[in-house]
PDB file of C-alpha atoms and ligand atoms in Angstrom:
ATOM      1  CA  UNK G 265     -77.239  22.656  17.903  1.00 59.00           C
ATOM      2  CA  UNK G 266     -74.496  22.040  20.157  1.00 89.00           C
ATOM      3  CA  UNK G 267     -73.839  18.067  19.141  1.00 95.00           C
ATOM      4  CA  UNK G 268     -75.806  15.786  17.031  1.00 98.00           C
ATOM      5  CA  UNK G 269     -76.376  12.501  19.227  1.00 98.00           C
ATOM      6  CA  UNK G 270     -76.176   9.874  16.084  1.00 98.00           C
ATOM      7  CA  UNK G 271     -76.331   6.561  18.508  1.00 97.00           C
ATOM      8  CA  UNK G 272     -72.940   5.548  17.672  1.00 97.00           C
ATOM      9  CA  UNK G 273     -71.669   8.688  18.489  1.00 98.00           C
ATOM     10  CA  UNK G 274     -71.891  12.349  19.014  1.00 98.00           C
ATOM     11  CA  UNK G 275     -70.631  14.816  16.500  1.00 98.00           C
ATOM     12  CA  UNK G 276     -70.279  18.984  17.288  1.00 98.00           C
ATOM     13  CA  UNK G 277     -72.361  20.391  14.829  1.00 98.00           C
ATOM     14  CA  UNK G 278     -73.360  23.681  13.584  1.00 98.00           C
ATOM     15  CA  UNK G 279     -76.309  23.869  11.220  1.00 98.00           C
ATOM     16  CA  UNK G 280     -76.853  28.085  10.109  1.00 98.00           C
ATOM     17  CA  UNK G 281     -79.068  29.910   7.710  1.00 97.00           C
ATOM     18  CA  UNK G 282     -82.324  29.433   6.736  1.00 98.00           C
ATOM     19  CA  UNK G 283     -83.966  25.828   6.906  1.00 96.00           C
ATOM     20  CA  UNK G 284     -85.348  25.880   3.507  1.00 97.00           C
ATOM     21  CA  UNK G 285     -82.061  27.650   2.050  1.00 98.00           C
ATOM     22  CA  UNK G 286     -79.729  24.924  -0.536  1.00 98.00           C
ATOM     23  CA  UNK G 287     -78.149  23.120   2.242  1.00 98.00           C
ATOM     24  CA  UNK G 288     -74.180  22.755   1.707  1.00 98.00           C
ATOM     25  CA  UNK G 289     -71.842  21.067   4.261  1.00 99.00           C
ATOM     26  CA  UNK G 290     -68.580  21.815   5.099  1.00 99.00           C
ATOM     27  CA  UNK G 291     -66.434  18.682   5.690  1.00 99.00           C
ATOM     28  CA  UNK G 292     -63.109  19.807   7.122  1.00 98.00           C
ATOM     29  CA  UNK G 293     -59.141  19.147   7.372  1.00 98.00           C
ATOM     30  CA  UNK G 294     -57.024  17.002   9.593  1.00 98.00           C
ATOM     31  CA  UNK G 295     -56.217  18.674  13.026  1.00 98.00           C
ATOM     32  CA  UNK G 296     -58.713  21.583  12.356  1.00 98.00           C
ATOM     33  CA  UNK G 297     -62.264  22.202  13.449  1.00 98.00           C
ATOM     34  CA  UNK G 298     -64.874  23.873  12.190  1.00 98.00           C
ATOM     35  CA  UNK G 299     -64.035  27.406  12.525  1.00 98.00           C
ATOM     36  CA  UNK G 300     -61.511  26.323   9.914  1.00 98.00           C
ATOM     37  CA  UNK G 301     -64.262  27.849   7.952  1.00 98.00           C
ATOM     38  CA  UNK G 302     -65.192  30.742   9.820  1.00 98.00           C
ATOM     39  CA  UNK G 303     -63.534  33.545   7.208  1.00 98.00           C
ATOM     40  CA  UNK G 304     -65.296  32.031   4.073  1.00 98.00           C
ATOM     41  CA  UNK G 305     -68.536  32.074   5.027  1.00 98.00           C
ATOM     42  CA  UNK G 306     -69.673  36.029   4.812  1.00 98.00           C
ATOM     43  CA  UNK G 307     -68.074  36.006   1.292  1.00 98.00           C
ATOM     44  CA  UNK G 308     -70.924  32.733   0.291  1.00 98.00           C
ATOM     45  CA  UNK G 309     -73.967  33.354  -1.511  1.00 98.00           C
ATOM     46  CA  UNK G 310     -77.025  34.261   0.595  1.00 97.00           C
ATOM     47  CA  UNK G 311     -79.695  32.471   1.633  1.00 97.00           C
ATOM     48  CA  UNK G 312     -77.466  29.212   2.085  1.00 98.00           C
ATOM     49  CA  UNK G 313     -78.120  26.827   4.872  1.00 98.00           C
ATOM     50  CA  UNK G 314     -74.384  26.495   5.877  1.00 98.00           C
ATOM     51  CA  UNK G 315     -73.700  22.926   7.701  1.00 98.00           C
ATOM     52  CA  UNK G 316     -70.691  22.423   9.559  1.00 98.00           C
ATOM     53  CA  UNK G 317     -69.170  19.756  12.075  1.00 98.00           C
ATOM     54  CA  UNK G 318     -66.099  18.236  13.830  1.00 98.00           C
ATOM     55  CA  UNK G 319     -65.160  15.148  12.597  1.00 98.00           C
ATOM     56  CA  UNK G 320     -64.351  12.348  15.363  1.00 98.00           C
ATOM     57  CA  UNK G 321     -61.470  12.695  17.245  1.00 98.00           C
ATOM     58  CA  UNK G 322     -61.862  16.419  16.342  1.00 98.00           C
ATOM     59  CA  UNK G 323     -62.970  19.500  17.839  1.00 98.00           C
ATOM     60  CA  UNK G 324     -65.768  19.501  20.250  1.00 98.00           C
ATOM     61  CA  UNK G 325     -67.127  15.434  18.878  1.00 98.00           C
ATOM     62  CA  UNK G 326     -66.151  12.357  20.628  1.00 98.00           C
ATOM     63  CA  UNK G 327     -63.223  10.339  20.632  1.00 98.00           C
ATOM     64  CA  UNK G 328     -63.864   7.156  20.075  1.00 98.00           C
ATOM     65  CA  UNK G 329     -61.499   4.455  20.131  1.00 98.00           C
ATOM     66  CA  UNK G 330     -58.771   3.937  17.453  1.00 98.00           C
ATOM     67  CA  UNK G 331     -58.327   2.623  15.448  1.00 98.00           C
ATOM     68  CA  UNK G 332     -60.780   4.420  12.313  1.00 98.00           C
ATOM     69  CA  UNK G 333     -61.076   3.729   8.915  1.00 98.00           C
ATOM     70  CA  UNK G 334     -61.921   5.882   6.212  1.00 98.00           C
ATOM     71  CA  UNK G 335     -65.552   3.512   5.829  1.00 98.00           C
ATOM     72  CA  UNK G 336     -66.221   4.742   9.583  1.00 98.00           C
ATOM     73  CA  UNK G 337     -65.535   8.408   8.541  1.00 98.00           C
ATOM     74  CA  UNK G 338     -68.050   8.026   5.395  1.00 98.00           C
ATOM     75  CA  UNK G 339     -70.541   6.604   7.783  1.00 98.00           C
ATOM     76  CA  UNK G 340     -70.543   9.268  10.875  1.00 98.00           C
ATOM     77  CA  UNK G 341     -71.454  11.867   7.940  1.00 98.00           C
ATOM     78  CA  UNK G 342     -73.565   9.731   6.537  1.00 98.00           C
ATOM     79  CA  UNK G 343     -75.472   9.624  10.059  1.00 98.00           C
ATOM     80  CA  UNK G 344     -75.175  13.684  10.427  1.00 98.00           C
ATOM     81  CA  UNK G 345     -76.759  13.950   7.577  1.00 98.00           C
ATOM     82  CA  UNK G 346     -79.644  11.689   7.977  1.00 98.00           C
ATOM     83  CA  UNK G 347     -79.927  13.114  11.617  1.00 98.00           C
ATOM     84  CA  UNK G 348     -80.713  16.520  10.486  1.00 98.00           C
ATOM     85  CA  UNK G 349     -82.393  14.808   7.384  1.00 97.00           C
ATOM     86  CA  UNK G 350     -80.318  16.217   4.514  1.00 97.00           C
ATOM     87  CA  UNK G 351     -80.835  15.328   1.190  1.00 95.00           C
ATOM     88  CA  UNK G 352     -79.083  16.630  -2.031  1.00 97.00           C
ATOM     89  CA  UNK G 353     -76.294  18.854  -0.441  1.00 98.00           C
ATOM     90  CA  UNK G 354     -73.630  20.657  -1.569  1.00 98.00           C
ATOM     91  CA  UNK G 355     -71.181  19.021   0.055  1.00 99.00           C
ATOM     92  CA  UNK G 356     -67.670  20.808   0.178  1.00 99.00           C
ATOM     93  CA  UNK G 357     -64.881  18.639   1.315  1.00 99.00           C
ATOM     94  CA  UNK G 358     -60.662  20.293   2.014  1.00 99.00           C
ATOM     95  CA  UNK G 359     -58.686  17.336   2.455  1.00 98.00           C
ATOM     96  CA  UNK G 360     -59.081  14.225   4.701  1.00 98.00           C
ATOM     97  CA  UNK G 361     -62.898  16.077   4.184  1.00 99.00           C
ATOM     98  CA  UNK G 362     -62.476  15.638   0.503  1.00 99.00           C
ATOM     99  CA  UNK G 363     -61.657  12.055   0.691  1.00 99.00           C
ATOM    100  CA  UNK G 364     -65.146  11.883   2.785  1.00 99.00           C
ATOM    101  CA  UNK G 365     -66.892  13.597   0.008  1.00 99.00           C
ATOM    102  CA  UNK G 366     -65.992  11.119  -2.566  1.00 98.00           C
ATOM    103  CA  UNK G 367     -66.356   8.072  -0.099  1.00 98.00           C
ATOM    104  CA  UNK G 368     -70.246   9.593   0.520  1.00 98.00           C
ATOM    105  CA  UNK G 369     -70.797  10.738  -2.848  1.00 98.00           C
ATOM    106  CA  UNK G 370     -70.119   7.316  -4.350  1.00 98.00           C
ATOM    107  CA  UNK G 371     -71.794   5.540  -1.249  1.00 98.00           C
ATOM    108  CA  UNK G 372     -74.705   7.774  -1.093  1.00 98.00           C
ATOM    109  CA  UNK G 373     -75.621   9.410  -4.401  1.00 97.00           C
ATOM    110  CA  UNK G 374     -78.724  10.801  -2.802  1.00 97.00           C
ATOM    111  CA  UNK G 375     -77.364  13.065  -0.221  1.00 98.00           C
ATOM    112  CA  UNK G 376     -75.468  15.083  -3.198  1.00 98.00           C
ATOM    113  CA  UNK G 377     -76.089  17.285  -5.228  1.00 98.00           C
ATOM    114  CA  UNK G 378     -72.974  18.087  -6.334  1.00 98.00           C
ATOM    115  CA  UNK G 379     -69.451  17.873  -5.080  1.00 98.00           C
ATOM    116  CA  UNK G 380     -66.305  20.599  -4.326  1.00 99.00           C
ATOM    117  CA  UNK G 381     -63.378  18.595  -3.846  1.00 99.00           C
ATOM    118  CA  UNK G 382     -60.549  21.114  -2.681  1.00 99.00           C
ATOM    119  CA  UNK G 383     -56.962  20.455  -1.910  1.00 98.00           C
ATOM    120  CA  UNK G 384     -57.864  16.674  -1.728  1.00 98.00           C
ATOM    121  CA  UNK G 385     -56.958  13.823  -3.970  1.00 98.00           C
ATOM    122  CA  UNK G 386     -58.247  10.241  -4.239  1.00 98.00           C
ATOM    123  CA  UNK G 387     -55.264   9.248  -2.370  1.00 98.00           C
ATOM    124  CA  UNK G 388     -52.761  11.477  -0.281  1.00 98.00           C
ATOM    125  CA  UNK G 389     -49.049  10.723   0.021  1.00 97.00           C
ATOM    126  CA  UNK G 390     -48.117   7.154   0.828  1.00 98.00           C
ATOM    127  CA  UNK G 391     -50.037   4.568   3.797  1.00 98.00           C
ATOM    128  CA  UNK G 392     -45.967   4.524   5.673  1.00 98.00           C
ATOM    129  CA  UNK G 393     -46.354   8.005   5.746  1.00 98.00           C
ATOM    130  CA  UNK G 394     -49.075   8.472   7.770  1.00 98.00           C
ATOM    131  CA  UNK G 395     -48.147   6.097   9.759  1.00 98.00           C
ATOM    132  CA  UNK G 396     -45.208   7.248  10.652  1.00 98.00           C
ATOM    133  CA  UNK G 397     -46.622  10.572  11.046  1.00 98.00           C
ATOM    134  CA  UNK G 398     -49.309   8.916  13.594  1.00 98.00           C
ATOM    135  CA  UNK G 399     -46.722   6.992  15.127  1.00 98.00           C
ATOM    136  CA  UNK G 400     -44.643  10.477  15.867  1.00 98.00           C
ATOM    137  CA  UNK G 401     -48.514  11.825  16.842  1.00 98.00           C
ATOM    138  CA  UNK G 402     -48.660   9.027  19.571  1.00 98.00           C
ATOM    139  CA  UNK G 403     -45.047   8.877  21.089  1.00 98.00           C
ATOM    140  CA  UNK G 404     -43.625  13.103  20.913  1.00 98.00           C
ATOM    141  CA  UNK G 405     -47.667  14.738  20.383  1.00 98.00           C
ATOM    142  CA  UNK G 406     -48.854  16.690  18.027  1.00 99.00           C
ATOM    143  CA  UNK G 407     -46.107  19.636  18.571  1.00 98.00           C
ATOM    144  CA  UNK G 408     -43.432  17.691  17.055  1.00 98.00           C
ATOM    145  CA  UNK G 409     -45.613  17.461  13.996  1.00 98.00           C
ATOM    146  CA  UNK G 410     -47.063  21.337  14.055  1.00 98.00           C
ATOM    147  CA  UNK G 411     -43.980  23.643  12.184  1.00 98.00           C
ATOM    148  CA  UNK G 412     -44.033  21.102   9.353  1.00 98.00           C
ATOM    149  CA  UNK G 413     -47.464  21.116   9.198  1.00 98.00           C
ATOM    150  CA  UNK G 414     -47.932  24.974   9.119  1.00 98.00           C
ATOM    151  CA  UNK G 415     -45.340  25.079   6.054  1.00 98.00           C
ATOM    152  CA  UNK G 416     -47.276  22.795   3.981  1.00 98.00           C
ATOM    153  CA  UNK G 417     -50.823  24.295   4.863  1.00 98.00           C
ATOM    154  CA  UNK G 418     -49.736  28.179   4.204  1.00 98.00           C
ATOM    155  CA  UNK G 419     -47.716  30.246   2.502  1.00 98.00           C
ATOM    156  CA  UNK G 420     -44.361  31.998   4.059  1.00 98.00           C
ATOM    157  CA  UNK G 421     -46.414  35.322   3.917  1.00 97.00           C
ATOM    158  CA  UNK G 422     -49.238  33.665   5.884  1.00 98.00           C
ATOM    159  CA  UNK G 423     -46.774  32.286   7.991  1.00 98.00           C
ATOM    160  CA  UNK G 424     -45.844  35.510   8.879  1.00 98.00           C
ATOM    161  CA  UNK G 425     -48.332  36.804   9.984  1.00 98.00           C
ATOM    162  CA  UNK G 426     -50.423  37.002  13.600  1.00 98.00           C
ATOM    163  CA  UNK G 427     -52.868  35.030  12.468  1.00 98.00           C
ATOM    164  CA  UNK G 428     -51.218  31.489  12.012  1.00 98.00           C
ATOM    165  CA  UNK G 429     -51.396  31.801  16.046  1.00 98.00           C
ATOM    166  CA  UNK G 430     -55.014  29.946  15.600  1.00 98.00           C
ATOM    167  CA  UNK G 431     -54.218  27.713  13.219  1.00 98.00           C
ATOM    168  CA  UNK G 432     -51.136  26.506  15.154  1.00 98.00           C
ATOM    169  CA  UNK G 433     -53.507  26.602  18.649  1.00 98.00           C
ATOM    170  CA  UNK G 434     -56.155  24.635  16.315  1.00 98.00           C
ATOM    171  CA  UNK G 435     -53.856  21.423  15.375  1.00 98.00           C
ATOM    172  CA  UNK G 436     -52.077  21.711  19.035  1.00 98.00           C
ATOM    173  CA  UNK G 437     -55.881  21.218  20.285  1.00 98.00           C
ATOM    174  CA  UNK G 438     -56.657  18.547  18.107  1.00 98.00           C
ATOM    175  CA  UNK G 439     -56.807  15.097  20.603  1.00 98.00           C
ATOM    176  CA  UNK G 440     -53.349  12.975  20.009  1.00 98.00           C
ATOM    177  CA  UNK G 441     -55.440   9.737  19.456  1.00 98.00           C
ATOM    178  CA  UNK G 442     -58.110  11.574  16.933  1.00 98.00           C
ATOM    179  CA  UNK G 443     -55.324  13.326  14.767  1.00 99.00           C
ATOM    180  CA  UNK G 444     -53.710   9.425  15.101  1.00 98.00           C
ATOM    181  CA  UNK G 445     -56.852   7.893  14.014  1.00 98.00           C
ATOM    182  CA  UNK G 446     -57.583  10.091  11.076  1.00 98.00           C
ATOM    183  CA  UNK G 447     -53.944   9.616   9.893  1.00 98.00           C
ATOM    184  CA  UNK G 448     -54.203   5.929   9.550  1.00 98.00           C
ATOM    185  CA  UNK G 449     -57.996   6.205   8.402  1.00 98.00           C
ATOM    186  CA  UNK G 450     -55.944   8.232   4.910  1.00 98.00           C
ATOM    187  CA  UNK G 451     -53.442   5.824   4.814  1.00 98.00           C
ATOM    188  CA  UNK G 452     -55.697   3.291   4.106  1.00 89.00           C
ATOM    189  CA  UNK G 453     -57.816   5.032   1.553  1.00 98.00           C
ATOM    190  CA  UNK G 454     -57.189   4.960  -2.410  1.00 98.00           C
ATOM    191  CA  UNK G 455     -60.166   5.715  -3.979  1.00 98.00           C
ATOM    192  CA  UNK G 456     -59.002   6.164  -7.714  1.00 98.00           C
ATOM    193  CA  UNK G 457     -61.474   3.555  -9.437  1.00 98.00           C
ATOM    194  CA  UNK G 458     -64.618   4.788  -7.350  1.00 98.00           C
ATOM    195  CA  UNK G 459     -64.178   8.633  -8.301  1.00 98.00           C
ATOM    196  CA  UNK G 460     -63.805   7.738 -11.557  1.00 98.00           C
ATOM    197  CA  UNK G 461     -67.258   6.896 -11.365  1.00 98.00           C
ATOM    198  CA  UNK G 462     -68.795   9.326 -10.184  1.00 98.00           C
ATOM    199  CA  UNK G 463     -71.531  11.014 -12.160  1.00 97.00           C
ATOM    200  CA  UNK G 464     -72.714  14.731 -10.631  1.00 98.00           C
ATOM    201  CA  UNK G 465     -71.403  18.648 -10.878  1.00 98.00           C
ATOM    202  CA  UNK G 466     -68.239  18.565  -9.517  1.00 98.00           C
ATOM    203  CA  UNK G 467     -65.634  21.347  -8.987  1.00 99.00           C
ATOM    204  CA  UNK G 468     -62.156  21.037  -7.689  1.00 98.00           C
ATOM    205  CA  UNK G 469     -60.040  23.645  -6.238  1.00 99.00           C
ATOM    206  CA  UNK G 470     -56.522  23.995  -5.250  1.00 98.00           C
ATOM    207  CA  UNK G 471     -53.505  26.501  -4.150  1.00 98.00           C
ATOM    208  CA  UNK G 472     -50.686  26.789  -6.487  1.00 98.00           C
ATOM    209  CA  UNK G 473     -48.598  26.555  -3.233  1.00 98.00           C
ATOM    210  CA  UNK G 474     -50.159  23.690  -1.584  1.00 98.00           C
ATOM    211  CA  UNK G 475     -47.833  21.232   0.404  1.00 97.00           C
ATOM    212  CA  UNK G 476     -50.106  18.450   1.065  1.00 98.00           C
ATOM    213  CA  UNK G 477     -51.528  18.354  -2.373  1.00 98.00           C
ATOM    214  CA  UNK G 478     -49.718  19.777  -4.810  1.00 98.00           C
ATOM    215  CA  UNK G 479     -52.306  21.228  -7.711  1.00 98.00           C
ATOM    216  CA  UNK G 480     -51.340  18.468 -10.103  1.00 98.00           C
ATOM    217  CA  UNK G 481     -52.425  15.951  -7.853  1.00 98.00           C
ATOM    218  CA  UNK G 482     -55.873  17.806  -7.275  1.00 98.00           C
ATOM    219  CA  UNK G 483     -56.227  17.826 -10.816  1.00 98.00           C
ATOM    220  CA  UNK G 484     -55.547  14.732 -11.558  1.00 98.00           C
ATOM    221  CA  UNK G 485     -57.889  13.160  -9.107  1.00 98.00           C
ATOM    222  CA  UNK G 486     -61.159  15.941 -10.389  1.00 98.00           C
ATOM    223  CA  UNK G 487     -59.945  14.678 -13.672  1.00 98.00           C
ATOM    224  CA  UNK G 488     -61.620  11.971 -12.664  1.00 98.00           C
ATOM    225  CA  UNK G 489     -65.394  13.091 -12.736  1.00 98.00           C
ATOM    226  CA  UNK G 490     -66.785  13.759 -16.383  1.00 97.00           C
ATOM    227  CA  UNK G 491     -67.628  17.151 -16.848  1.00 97.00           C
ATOM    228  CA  UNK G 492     -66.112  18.165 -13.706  1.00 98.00           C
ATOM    229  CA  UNK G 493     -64.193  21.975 -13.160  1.00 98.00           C
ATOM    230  CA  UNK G 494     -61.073  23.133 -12.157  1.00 98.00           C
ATOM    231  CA  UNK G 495     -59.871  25.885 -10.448  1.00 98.00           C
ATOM    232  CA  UNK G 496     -56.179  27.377  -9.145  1.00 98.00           C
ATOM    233  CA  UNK G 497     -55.728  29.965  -6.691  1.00 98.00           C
ATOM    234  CA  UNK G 498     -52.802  31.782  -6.676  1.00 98.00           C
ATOM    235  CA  UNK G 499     -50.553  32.706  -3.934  1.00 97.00           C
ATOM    236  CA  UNK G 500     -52.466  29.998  -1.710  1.00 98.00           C
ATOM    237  CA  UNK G 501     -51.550  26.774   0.014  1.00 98.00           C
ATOM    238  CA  UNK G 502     -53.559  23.966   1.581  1.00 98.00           C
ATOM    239  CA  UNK G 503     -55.826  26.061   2.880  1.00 98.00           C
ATOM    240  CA  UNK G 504     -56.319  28.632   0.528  1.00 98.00           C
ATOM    241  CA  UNK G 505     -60.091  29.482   1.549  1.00 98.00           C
ATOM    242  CA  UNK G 506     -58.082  30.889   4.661  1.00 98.00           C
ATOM    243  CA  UNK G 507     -55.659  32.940   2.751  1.00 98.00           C
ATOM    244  CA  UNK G 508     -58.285  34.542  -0.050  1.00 98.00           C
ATOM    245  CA  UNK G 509     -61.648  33.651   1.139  1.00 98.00           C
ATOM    246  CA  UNK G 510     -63.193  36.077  -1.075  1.00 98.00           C
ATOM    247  CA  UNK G 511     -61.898  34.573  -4.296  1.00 98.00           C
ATOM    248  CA  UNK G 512     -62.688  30.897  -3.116  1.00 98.00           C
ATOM    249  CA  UNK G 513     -66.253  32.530  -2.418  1.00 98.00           C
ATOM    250  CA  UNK G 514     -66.288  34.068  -5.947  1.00 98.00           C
ATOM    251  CA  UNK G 515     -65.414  30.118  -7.665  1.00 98.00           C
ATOM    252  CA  UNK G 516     -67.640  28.700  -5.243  1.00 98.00           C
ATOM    253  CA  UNK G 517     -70.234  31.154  -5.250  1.00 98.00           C
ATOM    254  CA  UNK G 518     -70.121  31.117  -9.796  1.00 98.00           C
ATOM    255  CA  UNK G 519     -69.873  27.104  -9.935  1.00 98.00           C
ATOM    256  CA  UNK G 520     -73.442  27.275  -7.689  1.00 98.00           C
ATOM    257  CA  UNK G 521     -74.687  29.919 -10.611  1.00 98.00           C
ATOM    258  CA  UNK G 522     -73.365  27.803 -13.405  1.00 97.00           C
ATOM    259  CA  UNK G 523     -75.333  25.010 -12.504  1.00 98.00           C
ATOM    260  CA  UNK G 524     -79.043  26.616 -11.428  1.00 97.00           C
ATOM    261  CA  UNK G 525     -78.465  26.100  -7.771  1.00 98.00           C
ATOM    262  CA  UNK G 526     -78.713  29.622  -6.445  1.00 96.00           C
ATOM    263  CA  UNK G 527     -80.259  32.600  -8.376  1.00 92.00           C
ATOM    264  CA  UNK G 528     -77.992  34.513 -10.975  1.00 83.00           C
TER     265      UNK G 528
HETATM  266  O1  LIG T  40     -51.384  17.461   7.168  1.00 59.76           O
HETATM  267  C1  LIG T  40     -51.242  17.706   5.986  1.00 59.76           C
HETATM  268  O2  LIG T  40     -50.193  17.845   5.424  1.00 59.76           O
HETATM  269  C2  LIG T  40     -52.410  17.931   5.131  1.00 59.76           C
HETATM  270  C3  LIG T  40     -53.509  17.024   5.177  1.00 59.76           C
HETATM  271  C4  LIG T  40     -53.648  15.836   4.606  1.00 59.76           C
HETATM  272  C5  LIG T  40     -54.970  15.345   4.855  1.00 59.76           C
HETATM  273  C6  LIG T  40     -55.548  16.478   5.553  1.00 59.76           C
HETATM  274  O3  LIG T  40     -56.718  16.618   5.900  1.00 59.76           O
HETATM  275  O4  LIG T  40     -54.633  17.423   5.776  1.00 59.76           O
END
């Protein structure tokens, strides 16, 4: 399924695995897309229906008019996931997508299950920050944004290596106005007080060298949710799903176990 035509707008969308498989949606980054999880997902448990999409003013979707709010965010997945009638999810969220999952988990209790909130807090950095960083975004483009970017999502030895060509190509790619859009969407989003309520499995995970949200931050916002786990990669960064996707499968893949959702 190419895009997902949800009235208000159309989302790129792919939906794999079997249709009666434990549905679990990946909710992605700022300035990625959704190959972002493209090396994770022949480490995941089988028989998973495996949903992924571009968020607006990412990837393949539309670009609607800024400005966006993180309400208008919650609602286009929301939409997605009523479109292709999903109920009770696992709904894995790195990020800006983390901030999604706990705007839609507290929103819509219904659609999940339970809840991985990686490399994401209840509130990112500070609202003059990101707009300063859209305001940079809108007047030099998204290459005056992309080296700093790079050293807070991976580690020097990632860094290093051929393969940050497609993350760099990736945020490059990403529309000026969508990357602008989702900027000031975070700025505007604390959402200590509502995560604190939430009530379901949750598991957070994050990279002892993350830039963007440093593992106390993570912590402190999983903290949060009773009963909720914790997790730490080493040698990782923002993305650290990209830099040991086997051993984010293996937390992933054992918090799924833990709590009856796939088969031992
Ligand atoms: O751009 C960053 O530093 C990291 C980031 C914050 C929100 C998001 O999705 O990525």
């Amino acid at each position: 399924m190419p895009r997902a035509d949800l009235g208000h707008i159309q989302l790129h969308v792919r939906d794999d695995g079997p249709r009666d498989g434990l549905p679990v949606v990946f909710s992605n980054a700022l300035g990625t897309d959704l190959r972002m999880w493209d090396a994770l997902l022949p480490h995941l448990a089988p028989g998973l229906r495996v949903i992924r999409y571009d968020r607006r003013g990412h990837g393949l979707s539309d670009v609607p008019q800024t400005p966006y709010s993180m309400g208008q965010l919650v609602r286009d997945t929301e939409a997605l996931l009523d479109h292709l009638n999903i109920r009770a999810c696992v709904f894995v969220g790195l990020s800006l997508g983390g901030m999604v999952a706990q705007g839609l988990a507290v929103k819509r209790p219904d659609l999940i299950r339970a809840l991985v909130l990686s490399n994401t807090a209840a509130r990112i950095g500070t609202a003059q920050m990101w707009r300063d960083r859209a305001a940079v975004a809108r007047t030099q483009g998204l290459s005056a944004l992309v080296d700093a970017t790079m050293a807070r999502w991976f580690t020097a030895s990632f860094r290093a290596s051929p393969d940050l060509a497609l993350w760099r190509d990736m945020f490059l790619a990403t529309p000026v106005e969508g990357w602008a859009g989702c900027a000031e969407a975070i700025a505007g989003t604390d959402f200590y007080s509502t995560t604190a309520g939430l009530k379901l499995p949750t598991l957070g995970i994050a990279g002892e060298r993350d830039g963007s949200t440093p593992s106390d931050l993570v912590r402190e916002t999983v903290d949060l949710v009773a009963g909720s786990e914790f997790a730490l990669l080493r040698r990782a960064g923002h993305l650290p799903h990209v830099e040991h996707p086997a051993a984010y499968a293996e937390i992933f893949n054992r918090f799924l176990k833990t709590h009856g959702l796939v088969a031992e």
